[in-house]
XYZ file of C-alpha atoms in Angstrom:
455
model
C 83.401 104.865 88.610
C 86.634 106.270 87.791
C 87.080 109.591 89.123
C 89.454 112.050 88.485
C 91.919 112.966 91.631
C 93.665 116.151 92.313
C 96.077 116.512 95.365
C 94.724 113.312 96.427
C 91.181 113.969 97.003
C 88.433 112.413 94.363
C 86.473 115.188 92.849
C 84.087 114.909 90.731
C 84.242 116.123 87.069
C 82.666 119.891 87.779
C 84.654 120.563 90.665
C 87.540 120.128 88.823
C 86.851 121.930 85.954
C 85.874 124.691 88.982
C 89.303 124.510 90.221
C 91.162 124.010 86.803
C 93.916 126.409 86.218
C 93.222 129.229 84.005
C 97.195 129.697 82.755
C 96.602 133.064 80.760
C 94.055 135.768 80.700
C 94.726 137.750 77.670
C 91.611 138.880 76.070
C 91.179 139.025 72.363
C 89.520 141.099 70.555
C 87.362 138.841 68.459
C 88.407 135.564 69.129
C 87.502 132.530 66.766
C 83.713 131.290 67.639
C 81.544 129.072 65.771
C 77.733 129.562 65.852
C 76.011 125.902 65.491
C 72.208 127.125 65.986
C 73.221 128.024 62.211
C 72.544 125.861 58.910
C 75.642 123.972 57.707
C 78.637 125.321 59.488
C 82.286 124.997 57.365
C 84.836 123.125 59.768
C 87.374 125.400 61.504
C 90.768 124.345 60.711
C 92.421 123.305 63.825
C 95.773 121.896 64.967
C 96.346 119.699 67.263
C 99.693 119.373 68.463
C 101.052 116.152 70.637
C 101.423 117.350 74.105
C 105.073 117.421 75.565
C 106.315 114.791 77.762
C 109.268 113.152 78.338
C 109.945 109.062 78.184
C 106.976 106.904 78.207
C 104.826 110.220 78.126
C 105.989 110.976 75.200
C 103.638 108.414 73.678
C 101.165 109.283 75.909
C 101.004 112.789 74.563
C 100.499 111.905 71.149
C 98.046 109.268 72.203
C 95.593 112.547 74.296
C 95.981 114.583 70.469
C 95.054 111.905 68.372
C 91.750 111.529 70.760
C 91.174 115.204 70.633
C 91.969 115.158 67.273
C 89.427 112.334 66.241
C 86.880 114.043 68.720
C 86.820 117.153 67.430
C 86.795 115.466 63.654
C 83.892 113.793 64.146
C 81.470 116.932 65.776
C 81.938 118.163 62.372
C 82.598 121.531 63.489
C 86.451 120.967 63.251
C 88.918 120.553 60.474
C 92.188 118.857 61.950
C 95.330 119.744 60.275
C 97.595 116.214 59.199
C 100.509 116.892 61.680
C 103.187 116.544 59.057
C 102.425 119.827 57.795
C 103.536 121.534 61.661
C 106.315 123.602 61.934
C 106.836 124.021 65.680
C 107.280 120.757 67.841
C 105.633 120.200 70.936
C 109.144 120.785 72.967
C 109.360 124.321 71.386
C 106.003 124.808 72.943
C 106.588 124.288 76.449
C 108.000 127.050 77.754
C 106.821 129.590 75.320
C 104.182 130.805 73.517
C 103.533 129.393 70.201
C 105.172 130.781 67.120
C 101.981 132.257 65.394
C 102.791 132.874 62.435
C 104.005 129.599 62.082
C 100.732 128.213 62.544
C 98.964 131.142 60.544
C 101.246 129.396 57.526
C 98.783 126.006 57.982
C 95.558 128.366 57.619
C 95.156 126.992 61.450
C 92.252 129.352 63.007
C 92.813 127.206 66.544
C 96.179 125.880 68.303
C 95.654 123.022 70.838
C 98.692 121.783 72.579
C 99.726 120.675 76.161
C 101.849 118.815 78.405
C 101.670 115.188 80.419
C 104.401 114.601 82.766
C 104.635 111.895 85.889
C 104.455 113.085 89.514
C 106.163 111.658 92.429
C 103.424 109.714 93.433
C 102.848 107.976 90.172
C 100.261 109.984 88.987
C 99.691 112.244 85.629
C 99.297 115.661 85.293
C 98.055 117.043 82.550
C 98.521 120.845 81.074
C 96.556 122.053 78.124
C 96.219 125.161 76.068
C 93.868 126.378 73.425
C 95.240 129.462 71.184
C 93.062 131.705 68.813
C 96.129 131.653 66.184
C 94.791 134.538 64.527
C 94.273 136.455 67.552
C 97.495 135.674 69.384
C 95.704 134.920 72.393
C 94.884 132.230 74.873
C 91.740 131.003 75.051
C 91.576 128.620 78.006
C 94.044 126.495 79.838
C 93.508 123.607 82.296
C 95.686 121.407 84.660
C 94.105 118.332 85.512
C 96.178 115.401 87.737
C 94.724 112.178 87.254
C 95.746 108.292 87.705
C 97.525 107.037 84.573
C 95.128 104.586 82.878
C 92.705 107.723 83.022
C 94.376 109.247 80.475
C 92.003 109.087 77.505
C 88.735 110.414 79.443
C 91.331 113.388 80.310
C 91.428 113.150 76.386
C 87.769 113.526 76.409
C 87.057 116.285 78.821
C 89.687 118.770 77.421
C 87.894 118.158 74.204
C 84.420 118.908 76.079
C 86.603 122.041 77.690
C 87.565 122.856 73.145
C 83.995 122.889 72.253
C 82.763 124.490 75.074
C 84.845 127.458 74.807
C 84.594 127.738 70.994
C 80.862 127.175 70.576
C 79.621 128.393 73.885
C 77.579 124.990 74.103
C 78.273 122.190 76.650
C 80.697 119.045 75.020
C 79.615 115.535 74.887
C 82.351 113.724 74.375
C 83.100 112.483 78.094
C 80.108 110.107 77.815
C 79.610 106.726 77.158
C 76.824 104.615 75.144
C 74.998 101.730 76.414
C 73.283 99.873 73.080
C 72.180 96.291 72.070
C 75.078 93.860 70.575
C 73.692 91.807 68.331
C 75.187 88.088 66.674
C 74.354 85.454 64.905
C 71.507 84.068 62.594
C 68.284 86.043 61.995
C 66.583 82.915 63.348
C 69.119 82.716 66.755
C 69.808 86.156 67.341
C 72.256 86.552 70.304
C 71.544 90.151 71.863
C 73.452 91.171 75.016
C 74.029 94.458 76.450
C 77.132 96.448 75.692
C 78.614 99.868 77.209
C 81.404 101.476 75.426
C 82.969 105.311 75.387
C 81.455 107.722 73.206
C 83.908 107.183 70.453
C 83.589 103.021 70.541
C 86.546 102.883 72.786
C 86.609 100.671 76.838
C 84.057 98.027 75.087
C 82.500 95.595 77.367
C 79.954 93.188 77.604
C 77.257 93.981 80.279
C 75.349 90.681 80.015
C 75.950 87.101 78.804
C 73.548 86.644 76.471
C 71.466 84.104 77.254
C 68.357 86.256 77.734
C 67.106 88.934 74.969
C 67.487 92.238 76.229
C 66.152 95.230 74.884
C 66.279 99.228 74.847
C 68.378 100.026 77.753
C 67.610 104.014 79.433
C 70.303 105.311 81.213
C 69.456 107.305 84.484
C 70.032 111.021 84.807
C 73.221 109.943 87.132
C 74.902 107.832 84.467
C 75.651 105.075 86.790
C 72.333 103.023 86.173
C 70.048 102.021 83.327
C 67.394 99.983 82.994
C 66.304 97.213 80.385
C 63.986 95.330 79.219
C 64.821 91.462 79.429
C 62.988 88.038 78.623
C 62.960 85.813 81.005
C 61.430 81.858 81.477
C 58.097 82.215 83.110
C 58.590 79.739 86.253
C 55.278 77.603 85.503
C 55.514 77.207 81.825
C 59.903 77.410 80.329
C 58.584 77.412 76.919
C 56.866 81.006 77.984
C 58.922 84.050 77.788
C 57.202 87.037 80.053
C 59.073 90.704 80.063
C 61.208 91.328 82.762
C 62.443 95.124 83.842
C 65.964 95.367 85.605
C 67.793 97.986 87.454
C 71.500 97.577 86.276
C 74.469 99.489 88.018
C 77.166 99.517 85.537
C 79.886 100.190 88.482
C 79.639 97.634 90.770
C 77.608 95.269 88.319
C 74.894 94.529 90.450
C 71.408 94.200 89.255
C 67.924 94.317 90.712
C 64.328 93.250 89.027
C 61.893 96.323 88.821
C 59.313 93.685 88.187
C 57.387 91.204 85.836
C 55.319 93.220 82.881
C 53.367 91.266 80.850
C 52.718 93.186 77.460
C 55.522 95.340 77.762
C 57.819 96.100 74.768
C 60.043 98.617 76.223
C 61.598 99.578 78.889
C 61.483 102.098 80.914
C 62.590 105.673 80.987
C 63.868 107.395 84.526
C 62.432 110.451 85.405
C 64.512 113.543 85.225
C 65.744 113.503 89.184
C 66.377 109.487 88.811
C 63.271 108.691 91.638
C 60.625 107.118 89.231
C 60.414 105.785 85.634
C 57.622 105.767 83.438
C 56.620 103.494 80.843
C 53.683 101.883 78.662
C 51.906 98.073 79.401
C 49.372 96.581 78.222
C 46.442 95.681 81.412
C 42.917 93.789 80.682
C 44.112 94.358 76.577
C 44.580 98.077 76.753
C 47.776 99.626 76.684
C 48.344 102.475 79.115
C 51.271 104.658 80.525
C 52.125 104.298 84.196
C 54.971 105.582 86.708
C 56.577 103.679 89.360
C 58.205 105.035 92.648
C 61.797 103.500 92.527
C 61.816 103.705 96.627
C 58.305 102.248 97.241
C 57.790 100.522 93.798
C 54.347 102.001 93.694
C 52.758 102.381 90.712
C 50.825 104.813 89.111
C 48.279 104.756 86.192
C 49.024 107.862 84.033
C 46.697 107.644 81.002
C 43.353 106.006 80.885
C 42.119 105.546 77.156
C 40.877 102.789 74.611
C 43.733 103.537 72.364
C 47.170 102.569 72.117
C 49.669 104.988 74.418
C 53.114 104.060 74.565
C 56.991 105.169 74.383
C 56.354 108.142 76.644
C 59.469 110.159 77.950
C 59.648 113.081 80.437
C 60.600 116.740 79.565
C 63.956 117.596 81.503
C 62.075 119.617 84.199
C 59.802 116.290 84.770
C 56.601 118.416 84.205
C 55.727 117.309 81.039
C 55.179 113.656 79.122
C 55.852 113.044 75.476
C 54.449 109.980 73.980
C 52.655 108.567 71.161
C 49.036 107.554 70.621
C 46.783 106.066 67.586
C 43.781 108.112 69.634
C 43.549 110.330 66.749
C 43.004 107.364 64.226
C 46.819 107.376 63.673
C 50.323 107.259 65.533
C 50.961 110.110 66.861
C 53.352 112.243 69.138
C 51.080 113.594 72.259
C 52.367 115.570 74.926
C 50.628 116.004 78.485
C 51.532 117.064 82.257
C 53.341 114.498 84.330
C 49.914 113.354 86.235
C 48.406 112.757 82.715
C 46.263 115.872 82.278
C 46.309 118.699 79.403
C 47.006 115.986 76.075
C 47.582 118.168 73.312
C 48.465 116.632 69.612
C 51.912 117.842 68.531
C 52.184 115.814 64.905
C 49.948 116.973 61.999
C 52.459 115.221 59.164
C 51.413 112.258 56.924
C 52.498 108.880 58.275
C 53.299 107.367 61.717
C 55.554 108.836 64.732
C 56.804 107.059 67.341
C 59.883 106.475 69.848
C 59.689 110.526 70.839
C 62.648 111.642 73.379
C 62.651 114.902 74.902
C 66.287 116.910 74.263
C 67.662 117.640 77.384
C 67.573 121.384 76.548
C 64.150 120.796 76.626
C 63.709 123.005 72.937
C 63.376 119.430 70.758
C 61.440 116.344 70.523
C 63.937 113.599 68.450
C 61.237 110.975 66.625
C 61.353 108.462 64.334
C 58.443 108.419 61.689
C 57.516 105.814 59.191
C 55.886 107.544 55.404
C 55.883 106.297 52.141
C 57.966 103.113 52.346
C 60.719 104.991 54.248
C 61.411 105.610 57.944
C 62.818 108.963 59.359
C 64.836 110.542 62.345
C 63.175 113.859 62.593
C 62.967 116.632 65.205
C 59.987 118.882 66.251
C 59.279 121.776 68.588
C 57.393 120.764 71.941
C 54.250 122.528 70.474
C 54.735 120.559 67.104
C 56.486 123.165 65.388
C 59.088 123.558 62.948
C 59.683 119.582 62.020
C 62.897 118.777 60.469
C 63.600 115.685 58.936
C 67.524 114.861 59.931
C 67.954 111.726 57.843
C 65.925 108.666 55.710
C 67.062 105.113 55.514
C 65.463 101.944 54.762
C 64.869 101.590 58.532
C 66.377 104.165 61.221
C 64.913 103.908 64.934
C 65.309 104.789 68.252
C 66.536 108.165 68.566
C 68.485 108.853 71.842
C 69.943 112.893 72.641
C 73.681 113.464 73.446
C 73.453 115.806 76.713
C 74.205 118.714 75.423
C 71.138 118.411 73.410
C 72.738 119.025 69.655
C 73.935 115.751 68.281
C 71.048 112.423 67.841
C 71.988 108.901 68.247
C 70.136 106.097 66.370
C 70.079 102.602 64.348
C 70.089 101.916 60.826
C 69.141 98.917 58.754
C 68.963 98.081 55.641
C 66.831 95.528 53.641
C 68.118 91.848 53.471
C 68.374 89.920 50.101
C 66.668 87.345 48.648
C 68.301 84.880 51.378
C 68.046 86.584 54.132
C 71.690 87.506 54.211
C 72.507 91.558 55.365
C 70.365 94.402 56.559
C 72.232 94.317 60.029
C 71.246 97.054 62.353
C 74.577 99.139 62.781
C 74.411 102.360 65.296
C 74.983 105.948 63.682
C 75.145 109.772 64.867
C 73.759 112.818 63.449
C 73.777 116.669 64.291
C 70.869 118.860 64.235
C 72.023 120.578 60.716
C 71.577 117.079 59.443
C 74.925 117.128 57.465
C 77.163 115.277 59.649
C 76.113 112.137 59.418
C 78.604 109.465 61.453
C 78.568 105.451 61.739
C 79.455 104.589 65.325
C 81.460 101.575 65.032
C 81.107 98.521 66.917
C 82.487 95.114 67.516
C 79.257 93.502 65.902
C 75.422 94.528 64.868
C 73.892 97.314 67.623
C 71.060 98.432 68.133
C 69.109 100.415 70.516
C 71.428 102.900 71.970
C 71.217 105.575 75.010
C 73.806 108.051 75.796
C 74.495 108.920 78.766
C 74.581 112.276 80.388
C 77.960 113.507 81.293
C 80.246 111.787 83.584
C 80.498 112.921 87.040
């Protein structure tokens, strides 16, 4: 893990937001705020200056706006202004306040600008300011010292620190994604694993691909995740049997959960990282059971003739989503941890499946299948208030960012007459359902999972 540093001593990301530097305290009397438990929210025009610095961090500056920029773009909540249109250069910025009526000229609402200069030691430290333009006031400041190639997640995390402060909600954008590359032929599909920053950016290859791997789960600590591989069976090479690993994306090191046969995804960690739960198929009925990282014990959860699969926990681990065809069709089901209490959540026409719990706990993401079409929706826990966020020819596998307000899924579309298109390619959606993002990738993905915040 890359951590960020401060007077020479690692901390981790909250500490140093703890001890970040507030540089002004000037209230304002109704400073800018955008409300995104609303319907379609308008964009707030924003500009984004380069921050100051001198010789090679000159470029470095610009580099940390265009990130914030492009982060901030791409929430949907935030207009950035083209920065040929600014008046005021970063230089005139930093030693004095911002000229606002300058700004108030470009219809900018928000003013984010900073500094990055070198320290002694060969480190970076990094100054930014956000500015209510109409208000005249500061809205937060941070100084954050870091090793130079850590620059863009500094990027990141002052954009976490923008939407924070502006929507009162927790950022996402200091995360990365763990998904399925896919290549090649529909007959020779190459699939390896992949982990890349929240924006598509530090791409890397996680496995080789010579074995199919499948819906990787991130753990609640971001430094693990589990997936789903197919591996020779030892007695019979032509015989693929399901294999569940225990990957740590740090170090690289990887350790086999165990052998399921019948099992078609992989597991999900429990909300303190100690157990995962999941759905196999034992004696030809398919059940949900938990396993005990530390002993590897495992634990029947459901007991029924039907089909029970995809479950996921509820962020305070008491409670189980999953989906059954109990009922005489797929659907969502939710019950306590140990199995007991099933209650129905999904009354719609067609079949649900894939449900995640948000990690605010409020929403259940799903993907449902009516009419020809499939769906990303999202429900209450009890079943209420369904939304359906967007339709394609295929969409599947809904994962939450952390702060519970943006969904993360795959989208296909039909292939022709040859067999030629319809690659899966992974997109992002909000919960107004309006800002709808591809997530671009080196080839095909599917099967994403974002991971919770860095630490």
């Amino acid at each position: 893990m890359t951590m960020i540093e401060t007077s020479g001593f690692p901390l981790s990301r909250r500490a140093l937001f703890a001890g970040g530097l507030a540089l002004a305290s000037v209230p304002a009397a109704a400073q800018v705020r955008i409300d995104i438990t609303r319907g379609r929210v308008d964009p707030v025009p924003t500009a984004v200056s380069n921050f100051y610095g001198e010789g090679p961090e000159e470029a470095t500056g610009a580099q940390m706006a265009k990130v914030i920029a492009s982060n901030l773009e791409r929430s949907g909540l935030f207009r950035p202004i083209d920065q040929k249109a600014f008046i005021q250069s970063p230089a005139q910025m930093r030693n004095a306040p911002p000229r606002f009526p300058d700004w108030r000229s470009l219809n900018a609402a928000l003013l984010v600008q900073g500094s990055v200069e070198r320290t002694p030691d060969g480190r970076l430290k990094v100054e930014f300011r956000l500015w209510d333009v109409y208000g005249e006031s500061q809205m937060e400041g941070r100084v954050y010292t870091t090793i130079a190639a850590n620059w863009r997640r500094i990027a990141h995390i002052v954009s976490d620190a923008v939407y924070k402060r502006v929507t009162g909600e927790e950022g996402y954008f200091d995360t990365r994604i763990v998904y399925i590359s896919e290549s090649g032929p529909a007959q020779r599909r190459v699939k390896r694993l992949a982990i890349m920053d929240q924006d598509g950016f530090n791409h890397r290859f996680l496995t080789d691909g010579r074995e199919l791997v499948l819906t990787p789960r991130f753990s609640p600590t971001a430094q693990e995740i589990t997936y789903l591989a197919y591996v020779q069976s030892p007695s019979n090479p032509s015989i693929l049997r399901p294999r569940v690993y225990l990957y740590n994306i740090d170090t690289g090191q990887r350790e086999v959960v165990g052998d399921f046969p019948g099992m078609t995804f992989a597991p999900r960690f429990s909300p303190d990282g100690n157990r995962v739960i999941m759905s196999m198929a034992q004696q030809g009925n398919t059940d949900i059971y938990s396993m005990d990282l530390r002993t590897r014990q495992v634990l029947r959860v459901t007991s029924h003739p039907s089909i029970n699969t995809s479950p996921s926990y509820s962020p305070d681990g008491q409670r189980i989503v999953f989906n059954s065809d109990r009922g005489g069709s797929q659907q969502l089901y939710t019950m306590t941890s140990g199995g007991e209490n099933v209650q129905r959540i999904s009354f719609g026409t067609g079949r649900y499946s894939t449900p995640v719990w948000s990690p605010r706990g409020d929403l259940i993401a799903f993907t449902k299948q009516t009419e020809g079409d499939f769906y990303i929706g999202v429900m209450r826990p009890t079943g209420q208030d369904e939304r359906l966020l967007t339709r394609a020819f295929l969409v599947e596998a809904p994962t939450w960012a952390p702060n519970g307000r943006v969904v993360m899924y795959f989208r296909q579309g039909p292939s022709d007459a040859r067999g030629q298109g319809g690659n899966p390619r992974l997109f992002s959606i909000d919960l107004t359902g309006y800002n709808e993002r591809e997530i671009l990738t080196p080839a095909d993905g599917s099967d994403p999972a974002w991971s919770p915040l860095l630490p």
